[in-house]
Amino acid sequence: MHLALLITCAVTLLIFVVCAGACFTRHGRGTAGCHMVKVTGPVSVGCEIYVLWTTPPPHPILGAAGIALFALALVLFLWALAAHRGRRLTRVYCADAPERLVTRGPYGWMRHPCYTAYLLAFGAGLVATASPWLLPVVVGNGILYA
């Protein structure tokens, strides 16, 4: 179970990182919030992987729940990207105005499915390990993306 959890986490976070470079763009100068995300993102990912690596799931049900949340986060994220039909998305906290309003796919249900997917992934580690060390990661990113 622990290996499956680590693999699911690594694949999910790797796809997030690769897609962040390939699918998101920034127009003009980044704001302070944009720069903050550039710092907190890698730190959060590092914390998530470290805690998952060093803390085995306390119970098989929690490990399975963590895997399910990672999978849900990945599906939601890829579905959100597909809803844009190949158009690049603007990075968080960039000062440009949106060029279009997307209402298909997960955008018909929620305003920011990519941010929701990120928070689901960070929450997956918290659920799987029940480690209080990941609570600041989830809460901090929740505040940052809110």
Tab-separated table of C-alpha atoms in Angstrom:
chain	number	residue	atom	x	y	z
A	1	MET	CA	0.000	0.000	0.000
A	2	HIS	CA	2.790	2.405	0.895
A	3	LEU	CA	4.538	1.950	-2.456
A	4	ALA	CA	1.273	2.455	-4.352
A	5	LEU	CA	0.658	5.639	-2.381
A	6	LEU	CA	4.135	6.965	-3.158
A	7	ILE	CA	3.811	6.155	-6.856
A	8	THR	CA	0.361	7.754	-7.091
A	9	CYS	CA	1.649	10.858	-5.326
A	10	ALA	CA	4.750	11.112	-7.519
A	11	VAL	CA	2.827	10.660	-10.773
A	12	THR	CA	0.172	13.201	-9.775
A	13	LEU	CA	2.641	15.857	-8.660
A	14	LEU	CA	4.928	15.245	-11.645
A	15	ILE	CA	2.039	15.767	-14.063
A	16	PHE	CA	1.080	18.963	-12.197
A	17	VAL	CA	4.630	20.298	-12.528
A	18	VAL	CA	5.038	19.341	-16.202
A	19	CYS	CA	1.649	20.792	-17.122
A	20	ALA	CA	2.351	23.984	-15.183
A	21	GLY	CA	5.200	24.680	-17.564
A	22	ALA	CA	3.456	23.486	-20.707
A	23	CYS	CA	-0.144	24.599	-20.212
A	24	PHE	CA	0.080	27.827	-18.242
A	25	THR	CA	1.401	31.163	-19.391
A	26	ARG	CA	1.953	34.496	-17.767
A	27	HIS	CA	1.456	37.850	-19.394
A	28	GLY	CA	3.518	40.788	-18.241
A	29	ARG	CA	5.285	40.964	-14.917
A	30	GLY	CA	4.370	38.500	-12.209
A	31	THR	CA	2.838	39.889	-9.048
A	32	ALA	CA	4.026	39.211	-5.504
A	33	GLY	CA	1.427	36.419	-5.288
A	34	CYS	CA	2.797	34.836	-8.469
A	35	HIS	CA	6.297	34.851	-7.007
A	36	MET	CA	4.998	33.443	-3.727
A	37	VAL	CA	3.431	30.493	-5.565
A	38	LYS	CA	6.752	29.866	-7.324
A	39	VAL	CA	8.352	29.430	-3.902
A	40	THR	CA	5.579	27.738	-1.932
A	41	GLY	CA	4.703	25.262	-4.693
A	42	PRO	CA	8.045	23.412	-4.718
A	43	VAL	CA	8.289	23.621	-0.913
A	44	SER	CA	4.793	22.141	-0.566
A	45	VAL	CA	5.549	19.357	-3.037
A	46	GLY	CA	8.804	18.603	-1.213
A	47	CYS	CA	7.017	18.445	2.145
A	48	GLU	CA	4.321	16.189	0.733
A	49	ILE	CA	6.811	13.736	-0.744
A	50	TYR	CA	9.044	13.775	2.326
A	51	VAL	CA	6.189	13.069	4.746
A	52	LEU	CA	4.750	10.348	2.501
A	53	TRP	CA	8.197	8.776	2.142
A	54	THR	CA	8.998	8.788	5.860
A	55	THR	CA	5.547	8.113	7.329
A	56	PRO	CA	3.780	4.891	6.410
A	57	PRO	CA	0.003	5.129	6.288
A	58	PRO	CA	-1.366	4.578	9.791
A	59	HIS	CA	-4.205	2.433	8.465
A	60	PRO	CA	-4.871	0.720	5.087
A	61	ILE	CA	-8.172	2.566	4.699
A	62	LEU	CA	-6.406	5.922	5.048
A	63	GLY	CA	-3.785	4.831	2.518
A	64	ALA	CA	-6.509	3.804	0.074
A	65	ALA	CA	-8.320	7.093	0.667
A	66	GLY	CA	-5.082	8.955	-0.086
A	67	ILE	CA	-4.627	7.066	-3.346
A	68	ALA	CA	-8.243	7.804	-4.312
A	69	LEU	CA	-7.789	11.517	-3.568
A	70	PHE	CA	-4.579	11.683	-5.623
A	71	ALA	CA	-6.380	9.971	-8.508
A	72	LEU	CA	-9.368	12.314	-8.183
A	73	ALA	CA	-7.044	15.332	-8.147
A	74	LEU	CA	-5.296	14.139	-11.289
A	75	VAL	CA	-8.548	13.419	-13.149
A	76	LEU	CA	-9.978	16.820	-12.177
A	77	PHE	CA	-6.799	18.622	-13.240
A	78	LEU	CA	-6.571	16.888	-16.630
A	79	TRP	CA	-10.296	17.390	-17.218
A	80	ALA	CA	-9.879	21.119	-16.519
A	81	LEU	CA	-6.990	21.358	-18.980
A	82	ALA	CA	-9.034	19.500	-21.612
A	83	ALA	CA	-11.889	21.970	-21.140
A	84	HIS	CA	-9.593	24.713	-22.449
A	85	ARG	CA	-9.126	22.787	-25.711
A	86	GLY	CA	-5.421	23.399	-26.083
A	87	ARG	CA	-5.440	27.068	-25.119
A	88	ARG	CA	-2.934	28.056	-22.497
A	89	LEU	CA	-4.217	29.144	-19.101
A	90	THR	CA	-2.963	32.196	-17.230
A	91	ARG	CA	-0.844	31.506	-14.160
A	92	VAL	CA	-2.231	32.305	-10.741
A	93	TYR	CA	-1.963	35.929	-9.577
A	94	CYS	CA	-1.059	37.311	-13.001
A	95	ALA	CA	-2.484	40.734	-13.621
A	96	ASP	CA	-3.941	40.145	-17.102
A	97	ALA	CA	-7.676	39.964	-17.707
A	98	PRO	CA	-9.106	36.644	-18.892
A	99	GLU	CA	-9.718	36.434	-22.649
A	100	ARG	CA	-12.628	34.004	-22.362
A	101	LEU	CA	-14.961	32.378	-19.878
A	102	VAL	CA	-14.847	28.576	-19.880
A	103	THR	CA	-18.053	26.918	-18.699
A	104	ARG	CA	-17.630	23.375	-20.032
A	105	GLY	CA	-16.171	20.415	-18.186
A	106	PRO	CA	-15.466	20.928	-14.487
A	107	TYR	CA	-15.859	24.691	-14.937
A	108	GLY	CA	-19.595	24.070	-15.107
A	109	TRP	CA	-19.395	22.868	-11.492
A	110	MET	CA	-16.659	24.986	-9.922
A	111	ARG	CA	-14.766	28.163	-10.606
A	112	HIS	CA	-11.190	26.922	-10.196
A	113	PRO	CA	-10.838	23.190	-10.799
A	114	CYS	CA	-7.037	23.346	-11.160
A	115	TYR	CA	-6.633	24.948	-7.726
A	116	THR	CA	-9.149	22.463	-6.328
A	117	ALA	CA	-7.083	19.630	-7.804
A	118	TYR	CA	-3.917	20.986	-6.171
A	119	LEU	CA	-5.650	21.180	-2.798
A	120	LEU	CA	-7.058	17.664	-3.217
A	121	ALA	CA	-3.551	16.370	-3.874
A	122	PHE	CA	-2.117	18.102	-0.813
A	123	GLY	CA	-5.073	16.864	1.214
A	124	ALA	CA	-4.453	13.328	-0.037
A	125	GLY	CA	-1.112	13.203	1.733
A	126	LEU	CA	-2.666	14.550	4.914
A	127	VAL	CA	-5.426	11.941	4.820
A	128	ALA	CA	-3.087	9.055	3.945
A	129	THR	CA	-0.545	9.736	6.673
A	130	ALA	CA	-2.631	11.561	9.293
A	131	SER	CA	0.550	13.574	9.805
A	132	PRO	CA	0.105	16.997	11.399
A	133	TRP	CA	3.165	18.133	9.411
A	134	LEU	CA	1.041	18.351	6.257
A	135	LEU	CA	-1.734	20.425	7.823
A	136	PRO	CA	0.168	23.725	7.289
A	137	VAL	CA	0.747	22.724	3.655
A	138	VAL	CA	-2.976	22.184	3.038
A	139	VAL	CA	-4.106	25.250	5.000
A	140	GLY	CA	-1.361	27.500	3.603
A	141	ASN	CA	-2.109	26.535	0.015
A	142	GLY	CA	-5.823	26.879	0.661
A	143	ILE	CA	-5.277	30.456	1.818
A	144	LEU	CA	-2.923	31.169	-1.081
A	145	TYR	CA	-5.360	29.918	-3.705
A	146	ALA	CA	-8.443	31.428	-2.078
